[in-house]
Amino acid sequence: MLSKSLVIFVGIGIISGLLFGIYLIDVKNTSQLVYVEGSGISVVTEKTDFKQGEEIKIRIINSGTVPLTYDASLGLRITGLSGILMYSPSFSAEKVISTLESNEEINISWDQINNDGDPALEGLYKITVTATNDQGKKVERSTTVTIWK
């Protein structure tokens, strides 16, 4: 007969593994491009796992049927999973694309250098894109990427 504590620890391990797996399925959302009627935005990367120092190419796509407008950073924010801002592009006034029509896209590359000039460490990063539709409502979409050594 197995000891009571062994059964408890094995049971806790199985339950916690299942819950962690469900969490990772939610965090590692791989369906990046979704077309919708009305307001929609998508953020697409060529893959989800990158080597440290590898350039990450990001496509911001208006996947809806109405035009979207952006701020000076094109609505792009790259954060750690804790929410701490790692990177947000800044462009001169003449490079800012203020309106993105339906099915139009913007391509941005991130060289894994944070806003403070340090290289990104290995781990999970959340890429979030935010825009505003023609009625003034915020439209947001995010995806996660993993940086490995």
Short mmCIF file of N, CA, C and O in Angstrom, two decimals:
data_model
loop_
_atom_site.label_atom_id
_atom_site.label_comp_id
_atom_site.label_asym_id
_atom_site.label_seq_id
_atom_site.Cartn_x
_atom_site.Cartn_y
_atom_site.Cartn_z
N MET A 1 0.85 -1.18 0.00
CA MET A 1 0.00 0.00 0.00
C MET A 1 0.89 1.24 0.00
O MET A 1 1.89 1.29 0.70
N LEU A 2 0.52 2.22 -0.79
CA LEU A 2 1.28 3.46 -0.87
C LEU A 2 0.99 4.33 0.34
O LEU A 2 -0.13 4.34 0.86
N SER A 3 1.98 5.08 0.73
CA SER A 3 1.76 5.98 1.86
C SER A 3 0.82 7.12 1.45
O SER A 3 0.74 7.50 0.29
N LYS A 4 0.11 7.64 2.42
CA LYS A 4 -0.86 8.69 2.19
C LYS A 4 -0.19 9.94 1.60
O LYS A 4 -0.73 10.58 0.70
N SER A 5 1.00 10.31 2.10
CA SER A 5 1.67 11.52 1.62
C SER A 5 2.12 11.37 0.17
O SER A 5 2.06 12.32 -0.61
N LEU A 6 2.54 10.16 -0.25
CA LEU A 6 2.93 9.94 -1.64
C LEU A 6 1.74 10.12 -2.56
O LEU A 6 1.85 10.76 -3.61
N VAL A 7 0.61 9.60 -2.20
CA VAL A 7 -0.60 9.75 -3.01
C VAL A 7 -0.99 11.22 -3.11
O VAL A 7 -1.35 11.71 -4.19
N ILE A 8 -0.90 11.95 -2.02
CA ILE A 8 -1.24 13.38 -2.02
C ILE A 8 -0.30 14.14 -2.93
O ILE A 8 -0.73 14.95 -3.76
N PHE A 9 1.02 13.91 -2.83
CA PHE A 9 1.99 14.64 -3.65
C PHE A 9 1.85 14.30 -5.13
O PHE A 9 1.95 15.18 -5.99
N VAL A 10 1.60 13.05 -5.47
CA VAL A 10 1.39 12.67 -6.86
C VAL A 10 0.12 13.33 -7.39
O VAL A 10 0.09 13.85 -8.51
N GLY A 11 -0.93 13.33 -6.60
CA GLY A 11 -2.18 13.97 -7.01
C GLY A 11 -2.01 15.46 -7.24
O GLY A 11 -2.50 16.01 -8.23
N ILE A 12 -1.30 16.14 -6.33
CA ILE A 12 -1.04 17.58 -6.49
C ILE A 12 -0.20 17.82 -7.74
O ILE A 12 -0.44 18.78 -8.48
N GLY A 13 0.78 16.95 -7.99
CA GLY A 13 1.61 17.09 -9.18
C GLY A 13 0.82 16.97 -10.47
O GLY A 13 1.02 17.74 -11.41
N ILE A 14 -0.07 16.01 -10.53
CA ILE A 14 -0.90 15.82 -11.72
C ILE A 14 -1.81 17.02 -11.94
O ILE A 14 -1.92 17.54 -13.05
N ILE A 15 -2.46 17.49 -10.89
CA ILE A 15 -3.37 18.62 -11.01
C ILE A 15 -2.62 19.89 -11.40
O ILE A 15 -3.04 20.64 -12.28
N SER A 16 -1.47 20.15 -10.76
CA SER A 16 -0.72 21.35 -11.09
C SER A 16 -0.15 21.29 -12.50
O SER A 16 -0.11 22.30 -13.20
N GLY A 17 0.26 20.11 -12.97
CA GLY A 17 0.72 19.96 -14.36
C GLY A 17 -0.38 20.26 -15.35
O GLY A 17 -0.16 20.92 -16.36
N LEU A 18 -1.58 19.79 -15.07
CA LEU A 18 -2.72 20.06 -15.93
C LEU A 18 -3.04 21.55 -15.97
O LEU A 18 -3.25 22.12 -17.05
N LEU A 19 -3.08 22.19 -14.82
CA LEU A 19 -3.37 23.63 -14.77
C LEU A 19 -2.30 24.45 -15.47
O LEU A 19 -2.59 25.41 -16.19
N PHE A 20 -1.02 24.08 -15.29
CA PHE A 20 0.07 24.80 -15.95
C PHE A 20 -0.02 24.60 -17.47
O PHE A 20 0.23 25.54 -18.24
N GLY A 21 -0.39 23.43 -17.92
CA GLY A 21 -0.57 23.17 -19.34
C GLY A 21 -1.68 24.02 -19.93
O GLY A 21 -1.54 24.58 -21.03
N ILE A 22 -2.79 24.14 -19.24
CA ILE A 22 -3.89 25.00 -19.69
C ILE A 22 -3.44 26.45 -19.76
O ILE A 22 -3.74 27.16 -20.71
N TYR A 23 -2.66 26.90 -18.77
CA TYR A 23 -2.13 28.27 -18.77
C TYR A 23 -1.24 28.49 -19.98
O TYR A 23 -1.33 29.51 -20.66
N LEU A 24 -0.35 27.55 -20.29
CA LEU A 24 0.56 27.71 -21.43
C LEU A 24 -0.19 27.70 -22.75
O LEU A 24 0.20 28.40 -23.68
N ILE A 25 -1.24 26.94 -22.86
CA ILE A 25 -2.04 26.96 -24.09
C ILE A 25 -2.62 28.36 -24.29
O ILE A 25 -2.64 28.88 -25.39
N ASP A 26 -3.06 29.00 -23.21
CA ASP A 26 -3.61 30.34 -23.30
C ASP A 26 -2.53 31.36 -23.63
O ASP A 26 -2.72 32.25 -24.45
N VAL A 27 -1.35 31.25 -23.00
CA VAL A 27 -0.26 32.21 -23.21
C VAL A 27 0.36 32.05 -24.59
O VAL A 27 0.64 33.01 -25.28
N LYS A 28 0.59 30.84 -25.04
CA LYS A 28 1.25 30.58 -26.32
C LYS A 28 0.21 30.46 -27.43
O LYS A 28 0.15 29.47 -28.14
N ASN A 29 -0.61 31.47 -27.60
CA ASN A 29 -1.62 31.49 -28.63
C ASN A 29 -0.95 31.59 -29.99
O ASN A 29 -0.26 32.55 -30.28
N THR A 30 -1.12 30.57 -30.84
CA THR A 30 -0.44 30.56 -32.13
C THR A 30 -1.33 30.99 -33.28
O THR A 30 -0.85 31.15 -34.39
N SER A 31 -2.62 31.20 -33.06
CA SER A 31 -3.49 31.68 -34.13
C SER A 31 -3.41 33.19 -34.15
O SER A 31 -4.17 33.89 -33.49
N GLN A 32 -2.48 33.71 -34.93
CA GLN A 32 -2.17 35.13 -34.89
C GLN A 32 -3.02 35.96 -35.85
O GLN A 32 -3.31 37.11 -35.57
N LEU A 33 -3.40 35.42 -36.99
CA LEU A 33 -4.11 36.20 -38.01
C LEU A 33 -5.56 35.75 -38.09
O LEU A 33 -5.86 34.61 -38.46
N VAL A 34 -6.45 36.66 -37.71
CA VAL A 34 -7.88 36.37 -37.73
C VAL A 34 -8.59 37.55 -38.40
O VAL A 34 -8.50 38.68 -37.93
N TYR A 35 -9.28 37.29 -39.52
CA TYR A 35 -10.03 38.34 -40.22
C TYR A 35 -11.44 38.42 -39.64
O TYR A 35 -12.07 37.39 -39.39
N VAL A 36 -11.92 39.66 -39.43
CA VAL A 36 -13.24 39.86 -38.83
C VAL A 36 -13.99 40.95 -39.59
O VAL A 36 -13.39 41.77 -40.28
N GLU A 37 -15.29 40.96 -39.41
CA GLU A 37 -16.14 42.03 -39.92
C GLU A 37 -16.13 43.15 -38.89
O GLU A 37 -16.31 42.91 -37.71
N GLY A 38 -15.88 44.37 -39.30
CA GLY A 38 -15.80 45.50 -38.37
C GLY A 38 -14.36 45.80 -38.02
O GLY A 38 -13.47 45.72 -38.87
N SER A 39 -14.10 46.10 -36.76
CA SER A 39 -12.75 46.45 -36.31
C SER A 39 -11.96 45.19 -35.95
O SER A 39 -12.44 44.36 -35.20
N GLY A 40 -10.76 45.10 -36.50
CA GLY A 40 -9.92 43.96 -36.19
C GLY A 40 -8.46 44.26 -36.48
O GLY A 40 -8.14 44.97 -37.43
N ILE A 41 -7.60 43.75 -35.64
CA ILE A 41 -6.17 43.94 -35.82
C ILE A 41 -5.47 42.63 -35.48
O ILE A 41 -5.96 41.88 -34.65
N SER A 42 -4.39 42.36 -36.17
CA SER A 42 -3.63 41.14 -35.92
C SER A 42 -2.15 41.48 -35.84
O SER A 42 -1.68 42.38 -36.54
N VAL A 43 -1.45 40.75 -35.01
CA VAL A 43 0.01 40.86 -34.92
C VAL A 43 0.57 39.48 -35.23
O VAL A 43 0.19 38.50 -34.62
N VAL A 44 1.45 39.43 -36.24
CA VAL A 44 1.95 38.15 -36.75
C VAL A 44 3.48 38.17 -36.74
O VAL A 44 4.09 39.13 -37.20
N THR A 45 4.06 37.10 -36.23
CA THR A 45 5.50 36.90 -36.32
C THR A 45 5.74 35.66 -37.17
O THR A 45 4.86 34.80 -37.27
N GLU A 46 6.93 35.57 -37.76
CA GLU A 46 7.20 34.44 -38.65
C GLU A 46 7.25 33.10 -37.91
O GLU A 46 7.01 32.05 -38.50
N LYS A 47 7.57 33.13 -36.63
CA LYS A 47 7.58 31.94 -35.78
C LYS A 47 7.41 32.40 -34.33
O LYS A 47 7.35 33.59 -34.07
N THR A 48 7.33 31.46 -33.40
CA THR A 48 7.12 31.84 -32.01
C THR A 48 8.37 31.66 -31.15
O THR A 48 8.42 32.19 -30.05
N ASP A 49 9.35 30.93 -31.63
CA ASP A 49 10.58 30.69 -30.88
C ASP A 49 11.76 31.29 -31.63
O ASP A 49 11.97 30.98 -32.81
N PHE A 50 12.53 32.14 -30.94
CA PHE A 50 13.67 32.83 -31.54
C PHE A 50 14.92 32.60 -30.72
O PHE A 50 14.85 32.48 -29.50
N LYS A 51 16.07 32.59 -31.39
CA LYS A 51 17.35 32.54 -30.69
C LYS A 51 17.67 33.93 -30.17
O LYS A 51 17.25 34.94 -30.75
N GLN A 52 18.42 34.00 -29.09
CA GLN A 52 18.80 35.28 -28.52
C GLN A 52 19.62 36.06 -29.55
O GLN A 52 20.54 35.53 -30.16
N GLY A 53 19.25 37.31 -29.79
CA GLY A 53 19.92 38.17 -30.75
C GLY A 53 19.36 38.09 -32.16
O GLY A 53 19.71 38.90 -33.01
N GLU A 54 18.48 37.14 -32.42
CA GLU A 54 17.88 36.99 -33.75
C GLU A 54 16.83 38.09 -33.98
O GLU A 54 16.05 38.42 -33.08
N GLU A 55 16.79 38.63 -35.18
CA GLU A 55 15.83 39.67 -35.50
C GLU A 55 14.42 39.08 -35.53
O GLU A 55 14.18 38.02 -36.11
N ILE A 56 13.48 39.78 -34.90
CA ILE A 56 12.09 39.36 -34.88
C ILE A 56 11.30 40.28 -35.80
O ILE A 56 11.22 41.49 -35.55
N LYS A 57 10.76 39.70 -36.87
CA LYS A 57 9.97 40.48 -37.82
C LYS A 57 8.52 40.41 -37.42
O LYS A 57 7.95 39.33 -37.26
N ILE A 58 7.91 41.58 -37.25
CA ILE A 58 6.53 41.70 -36.76
C ILE A 58 5.68 42.34 -37.85
O ILE A 58 6.06 43.40 -38.37
N ARG A 59 4.56 41.72 -38.17
CA ARG A 59 3.61 42.29 -39.13
C ARG A 59 2.36 42.72 -38.36
O ARG A 59 1.75 41.91 -37.67
N ILE A 60 2.00 43.99 -38.50
CA ILE A 60 0.76 44.51 -37.92
C ILE A 60 -0.23 44.63 -39.07
O ILE A 60 0.03 45.36 -40.03
N ILE A 61 -1.33 43.91 -38.97
CA ILE A 61 -2.29 43.84 -40.09
C ILE A 61 -3.66 44.31 -39.62
O ILE A 61 -4.15 43.87 -38.58
N ASN A 62 -4.26 45.20 -40.40
CA ASN A 62 -5.65 45.57 -40.16
C ASN A 62 -6.49 44.43 -40.72
O ASN A 62 -6.73 44.35 -41.92
N SER A 63 -6.93 43.54 -39.86
CA SER A 63 -7.68 42.36 -40.28
C SER A 63 -9.19 42.57 -40.19
O SER A 63 -9.96 41.62 -40.17
N GLY A 64 -9.59 43.82 -40.13
CA GLY A 64 -11.01 44.16 -40.10
C GLY A 64 -11.41 44.88 -41.38
O GLY A 64 -10.65 44.96 -42.34
N THR A 65 -12.61 45.41 -41.36
CA THR A 65 -13.14 46.08 -42.56
C THR A 65 -13.19 47.59 -42.42
O THR A 65 -13.65 48.26 -43.34
N VAL A 66 -12.74 48.15 -41.29
CA VAL A 66 -12.75 49.60 -41.10
C VAL A 66 -11.31 50.10 -40.88
O VAL A 66 -10.47 49.36 -40.37
N PRO A 67 -11.02 51.35 -41.26
CA PRO A 67 -9.68 51.90 -41.05
C PRO A 67 -9.37 52.03 -39.55
O PRO A 67 -10.27 52.26 -38.74
N LEU A 68 -8.09 51.91 -39.21
CA LEU A 68 -7.62 52.06 -37.83
C LEU A 68 -6.57 53.15 -37.78
O LEU A 68 -5.83 53.36 -38.74
N THR A 69 -6.50 53.85 -36.65
CA THR A 69 -5.48 54.88 -36.47
C THR A 69 -4.56 54.50 -35.32
O THR A 69 -4.95 53.78 -34.40
N TYR A 70 -3.31 55.00 -35.40
CA TYR A 70 -2.26 54.66 -34.46
C TYR A 70 -1.64 55.90 -33.86
O TYR A 70 -1.70 56.98 -34.44
N ASP A 71 -0.94 55.71 -32.73
CA ASP A 71 -0.14 56.78 -32.14
C ASP A 71 1.27 56.73 -32.74
O ASP A 71 1.53 55.97 -33.67
N ALA A 72 2.18 57.51 -32.21
CA ALA A 72 3.54 57.61 -32.75
C ALA A 72 4.32 56.30 -32.68
O ALA A 72 5.24 56.09 -33.45
N SER A 73 3.98 55.40 -31.77
CA SER A 73 4.70 54.13 -31.65
C SER A 73 4.05 53.03 -32.49
O SER A 73 4.41 51.87 -32.37
N LEU A 74 3.11 53.39 -33.35
CA LEU A 74 2.34 52.45 -34.16
C LEU A 74 1.56 51.47 -33.30
O LEU A 74 1.18 50.40 -33.75
N GLY A 75 1.34 51.81 -32.04
CA GLY A 75 0.55 50.97 -31.14
C GLY A 75 1.26 49.71 -30.69
O GLY A 75 0.63 48.83 -30.12
N LEU A 76 2.56 49.58 -30.95
CA LEU A 76 3.30 48.37 -30.63
C LEU A 76 4.00 48.49 -29.29
O LEU A 76 4.67 49.48 -29.03
N ARG A 77 3.81 47.46 -28.45
CA ARG A 77 4.50 47.37 -27.15
C ARG A 77 4.97 45.94 -26.96
O ARG A 77 4.20 45.01 -27.16
N ILE A 78 6.23 45.79 -26.59
CA ILE A 78 6.76 44.47 -26.26
C ILE A 78 7.09 44.48 -24.78
O ILE A 78 7.86 45.32 -24.31
N THR A 79 6.46 43.57 -24.04
CA THR A 79 6.64 43.52 -22.60
C THR A 79 7.04 42.11 -22.18
O THR A 79 6.83 41.15 -22.91
N GLY A 80 7.61 42.03 -20.98
CA GLY A 80 7.77 40.73 -20.35
C GLY A 80 6.40 40.29 -19.91
O GLY A 80 5.44 41.07 -19.90
N LEU A 81 6.24 39.04 -19.53
CA LEU A 81 4.92 38.58 -19.10
C LEU A 81 4.45 39.28 -17.83
O LEU A 81 3.27 39.30 -17.52
N SER A 82 5.39 39.89 -17.10
CA SER A 82 5.01 40.63 -15.90
C SER A 82 4.40 41.99 -16.25
O SER A 82 3.87 42.67 -15.38
N GLY A 83 4.49 42.39 -17.52
CA GLY A 83 3.91 43.66 -17.95
C GLY A 83 4.90 44.80 -18.02
O GLY A 83 4.54 45.91 -18.40
N ILE A 84 6.16 44.57 -17.69
CA ILE A 84 7.17 45.62 -17.74
C ILE A 84 7.54 45.88 -19.19
O ILE A 84 7.90 44.96 -19.93
N LEU A 85 7.45 47.14 -19.63
CA LEU A 85 7.74 47.51 -21.00
C LEU A 85 9.22 47.27 -21.32
O LEU A 85 10.10 47.76 -20.62
N MET A 86 9.46 46.51 -22.38
CA MET A 86 10.83 46.24 -22.84
C MET A 86 11.17 47.07 -24.07
O MET A 86 12.27 47.57 -24.21
N TYR A 87 10.19 47.21 -24.98
CA TYR A 87 10.45 47.90 -26.23
C TYR A 87 9.16 48.49 -26.78
O TYR A 87 8.11 47.87 -26.75
N SER A 88 9.28 49.71 -27.26
CA SER A 88 8.21 50.37 -28.00
C SER A 88 8.90 51.29 -29.00
O SER A 88 9.71 52.13 -28.60
N PRO A 89 8.64 51.12 -30.30
CA PRO A 89 9.36 51.93 -31.29
C PRO A 89 8.96 53.39 -31.22
O PRO A 89 7.84 53.74 -30.86
N SER A 90 9.90 54.23 -31.57
CA SER A 90 9.59 55.66 -31.69
C SER A 90 10.13 56.12 -33.04
O SER A 90 11.25 55.81 -33.42
N PHE A 91 9.30 56.82 -33.76
CA PHE A 91 9.64 57.28 -35.09
C PHE A 91 9.55 58.79 -35.15
O PHE A 91 8.83 59.42 -34.37
N SER A 92 10.24 59.36 -36.12
CA SER A 92 10.10 60.80 -36.33
C SER A 92 8.71 61.06 -36.91
O SER A 92 8.06 60.16 -37.43
N ALA A 93 8.26 62.29 -36.83
CA ALA A 93 6.89 62.63 -37.23
C ALA A 93 6.59 62.26 -38.68
O ALA A 93 5.48 61.88 -39.01
N GLU A 94 7.59 62.34 -39.57
CA GLU A 94 7.30 62.04 -40.97
C GLU A 94 7.16 60.54 -41.24
O GLU A 94 6.64 60.14 -42.25
N LYS A 95 7.65 59.68 -40.36
CA LYS A 95 7.55 58.24 -40.57
C LYS A 95 6.28 57.64 -39.97
O LYS A 95 6.01 56.47 -40.18
N VAL A 96 5.52 58.38 -39.21
CA VAL A 96 4.34 57.84 -38.55
C VAL A 96 3.23 57.60 -39.57
O VAL A 96 2.88 58.48 -40.33
N ILE A 97 2.72 56.38 -39.60
CA ILE A 97 1.56 56.05 -40.43
C ILE A 97 0.36 56.19 -39.52
O ILE A 97 0.19 55.41 -38.58
N SER A 98 -0.45 57.18 -39.73
CA SER A 98 -1.53 57.44 -38.79
C SER A 98 -2.79 56.61 -39.07
O SER A 98 -3.56 56.35 -38.18
N THR A 99 -2.98 56.17 -40.31
CA THR A 99 -4.17 55.39 -40.64
C THR A 99 -3.75 54.12 -41.36
O THR A 99 -2.89 54.14 -42.23
N LEU A 100 -4.38 53.04 -40.98
CA LEU A 100 -4.15 51.74 -41.62
C LEU A 100 -5.48 51.27 -42.18
O LEU A 100 -6.41 51.00 -41.43
N GLU A 101 -5.56 51.18 -43.50
CA GLU A 101 -6.80 50.77 -44.15
C GLU A 101 -7.00 49.26 -44.01
O GLU A 101 -6.09 48.54 -43.63
N SER A 102 -8.18 48.79 -44.34
CA SER A 102 -8.51 47.37 -44.27
C SER A 102 -7.54 46.56 -45.12
O SER A 102 -7.23 46.93 -46.24
N ASN A 103 -7.04 45.46 -44.56
CA ASN A 103 -6.08 44.54 -45.20
C ASN A 103 -4.70 45.14 -45.42
O ASN A 103 -3.85 44.49 -46.01
N GLU A 104 -4.45 46.36 -44.99
CA GLU A 104 -3.10 46.94 -45.07
C GLU A 104 -2.26 46.42 -43.92
O GLU A 104 -2.80 46.01 -42.89
N GLU A 105 -0.95 46.46 -44.09
CA GLU A 105 -0.07 46.00 -43.03
C GLU A 105 1.16 46.87 -42.90
O GLU A 105 1.55 47.56 -43.83
N ILE A 106 1.75 46.81 -41.70
CA ILE A 106 3.00 47.50 -41.39
C ILE A 106 3.98 46.44 -40.94
O ILE A 106 3.63 45.55 -40.15
N ASN A 107 5.22 46.51 -41.42
CA ASN A 107 6.26 45.57 -41.03
C ASN A 107 7.28 46.28 -40.16
O ASN A 107 7.77 47.35 -40.53
N ILE A 108 7.57 45.69 -39.02
CA ILE A 108 8.53 46.24 -38.07
C ILE A 108 9.48 45.12 -37.67
O ILE A 108 9.05 43.97 -37.53
N SER A 109 10.74 45.45 -37.48
CA SER A 109 11.71 44.47 -37.00
C SER A 109 12.20 44.89 -35.63
O SER A 109 12.44 46.08 -35.39
N TRP A 110 12.35 43.92 -34.74
CA TRP A 110 12.92 44.16 -33.41
C TRP A 110 14.20 43.36 -33.31
O TRP A 110 14.20 42.14 -33.46
N ASP A 111 15.30 44.04 -33.04
CA ASP A 111 16.60 43.39 -32.95
C ASP A 111 16.89 42.85 -31.55
O ASP A 111 18.03 42.53 -31.24
N GLN A 112 15.87 42.76 -30.72
CA GLN A 112 15.95 42.27 -29.34
C GLN A 112 16.78 43.18 -28.45
O GLN A 112 17.33 42.75 -27.44
N ILE A 113 16.84 44.46 -28.80
CA ILE A 113 17.48 45.45 -27.94
C ILE A 113 16.36 46.24 -27.26
O ILE A 113 15.48 46.79 -27.93
N ASN A 114 16.37 46.27 -25.94
CA ASN A 114 15.34 46.97 -25.17
C ASN A 114 15.47 48.47 -25.32
O ASN A 114 16.47 48.98 -25.81
N ASN A 115 14.46 49.20 -24.86
CA ASN A 115 14.50 50.67 -24.92
C ASN A 115 15.70 51.26 -24.19
O ASN A 115 16.17 52.33 -24.55
N ASP A 116 16.19 50.57 -23.16
CA ASP A 116 17.34 51.09 -22.41
C ASP A 116 18.68 50.71 -23.03
O ASP A 116 19.73 51.01 -22.49
N GLY A 117 18.66 50.02 -24.19
CA GLY A 117 19.89 49.68 -24.90
C GLY A 117 20.47 48.33 -24.55
O GLY A 117 21.46 47.91 -25.14
N ASP A 118 19.87 47.60 -23.62
CA ASP A 118 20.36 46.28 -23.23
C ASP A 118 19.72 45.21 -24.10
O ASP A 118 18.57 45.33 -24.51
N PRO A 119 20.45 44.11 -24.37
CA PRO A 119 19.84 43.02 -25.13
C PRO A 119 18.78 42.30 -24.29
O PRO A 119 18.89 42.22 -23.07
N ALA A 120 17.76 41.79 -24.96
CA ALA A 120 16.69 41.06 -24.28
C ALA A 120 17.23 39.75 -23.74
O ALA A 120 18.03 39.08 -24.38
N LEU A 121 16.80 39.40 -22.56
CA LEU A 121 17.18 38.13 -21.95
C LEU A 121 16.28 37.03 -22.48
O LEU A 121 15.22 37.29 -23.04
N GLU A 122 16.68 35.78 -22.25
CA GLU A 122 15.82 34.69 -22.69
C GLU A 122 14.56 34.67 -21.83
O GLU A 122 14.56 35.06 -20.68
N GLY A 123 13.46 34.24 -22.45
CA GLY A 123 12.19 34.17 -21.74
C GLY A 123 11.02 34.42 -22.68
O GLY A 123 11.18 34.53 -23.89
N LEU A 124 9.83 34.54 -22.10
CA LEU A 124 8.61 34.82 -22.85
C LEU A 124 8.37 36.32 -22.93
O LEU A 124 8.50 37.03 -21.93
N TYR A 125 8.00 36.79 -24.11
CA TYR A 125 7.70 38.20 -24.32
C TYR A 125 6.33 38.32 -24.99
O TYR A 125 5.98 37.51 -25.85
N LYS A 126 5.59 39.33 -24.58
CA LYS A 126 4.26 39.56 -25.13
C LYS A 126 4.33 40.76 -26.07
O LYS A 126 4.78 41.84 -25.68
N ILE A 127 3.90 40.57 -27.31
CA ILE A 127 3.86 41.64 -28.31
C ILE A 127 2.41 42.07 -28.43
O ILE A 127 1.55 41.27 -28.80
N THR A 128 2.15 43.32 -28.10
CA THR A 128 0.78 43.85 -28.11
C THR A 128 0.68 45.00 -29.09
O THR A 128 1.55 45.86 -29.13
N VAL A 129 -0.40 45.01 -29.87
CA VAL A 129 -0.67 46.08 -30.82
C VAL A 129 -2.01 46.69 -30.46
O VAL A 129 -2.99 45.98 -30.24
N THR A 130 -2.04 48.02 -30.40
CA THR A 130 -3.26 48.74 -30.06
C THR A 130 -3.53 49.81 -31.10
O THR A 130 -2.61 50.51 -31.52
N ALA A 131 -4.78 49.92 -31.51
CA ALA A 131 -5.19 50.95 -32.47
C ALA A 131 -6.58 51.45 -32.05
O ALA A 131 -7.19 50.92 -31.13
N THR A 132 -7.06 52.45 -32.76
CA THR A 132 -8.38 53.02 -32.50
C THR A 132 -9.19 52.95 -33.78
O THR A 132 -8.70 53.31 -34.85
N ASN A 133 -10.45 52.51 -33.67
CA ASN A 133 -11.29 52.43 -34.86
C ASN A 133 -11.94 53.79 -35.14
O ASN A 133 -11.72 54.76 -34.41
N ASP A 134 -12.77 53.84 -36.17
CA ASP A 134 -13.40 55.10 -36.58
C ASP A 134 -14.42 55.62 -35.57
O ASP A 134 -14.82 56.78 -35.63
N GLN A 135 -14.84 54.81 -34.60
CA GLN A 135 -15.77 55.24 -33.57
C GLN A 135 -15.06 55.60 -32.26
O GLN A 135 -15.70 55.84 -31.25
N GLY A 136 -13.72 55.58 -32.27
CA GLY A 136 -12.94 55.93 -31.09
C GLY A 136 -12.73 54.80 -30.10
O GLY A 136 -12.21 55.02 -29.01
N LYS A 137 -13.13 53.59 -30.46
CA LYS A 137 -12.95 52.44 -29.56
C LYS A 137 -11.58 51.81 -29.79
O LYS A 137 -11.11 51.71 -30.91
N LYS A 138 -10.98 51.35 -28.68
CA LYS A 138 -9.66 50.72 -28.75
C LYS A 138 -9.78 49.29 -29.25
O LYS A 138 -10.64 48.53 -28.81
N VAL A 139 -8.88 48.93 -30.18
CA VAL A 139 -8.80 47.58 -30.71
C VAL A 139 -7.40 47.07 -30.36
O VAL A 139 -6.41 47.73 -30.64
N GLU A 140 -7.34 45.89 -29.73
CA GLU A 140 -6.05 45.39 -29.25
C GLU A 140 -5.91 43.90 -29.55
O GLU A 140 -6.88 43.15 -29.51
N ARG A 141 -4.69 43.49 -29.86
CA ARG A 141 -4.38 42.07 -30.10
C ARG A 141 -2.96 41.82 -29.63
O ARG A 141 -2.10 42.70 -29.74
N SER A 142 -2.69 40.63 -29.13
CA SER A 142 -1.34 40.31 -28.68
C SER A 142 -0.99 38.88 -29.01
O SER A 142 -1.87 38.05 -29.25
N THR A 143 0.30 38.61 -29.02
CA THR A 143 0.84 37.27 -29.19
C THR A 143 2.10 37.17 -28.35
O THR A 143 2.63 38.19 -27.91
N THR A 144 2.54 35.98 -28.10
CA THR A 144 3.77 35.80 -27.32
C THR A 144 4.82 35.12 -28.16
O THR A 144 4.53 34.33 -29.05
N VAL A 145 6.07 35.47 -27.87
CA VAL A 145 7.23 34.82 -28.47
C VAL A 145 8.17 34.41 -27.36
O VAL A 145 8.17 34.98 -26.27
N THR A 146 8.98 33.40 -27.64
CA THR A 146 9.96 32.91 -26.69
C THR A 146 11.35 33.18 -27.25
O THR A 146 11.61 32.91 -28.43
N ILE A 147 12.22 33.70 -26.40
CA ILE A 147 13.61 33.92 -26.78
C ILE A 147 14.44 32.91 -26.02
O ILE A 147 14.37 32.81 -24.79
N TRP A 148 15.24 32.12 -26.76
CA TRP A 148 16.09 31.08 -26.19
C TRP A 148 17.56 31.45 -26.38
O TRP A 148 17.90 32.18 -27.28
N LYS A 149 18.41 30.87 -25.57
CA LYS A 149 19.86 31.05 -25.74
C LYS A 149 20.35 30.28 -26.92
O LYS A 149 19.84 29.32 -27.34
#
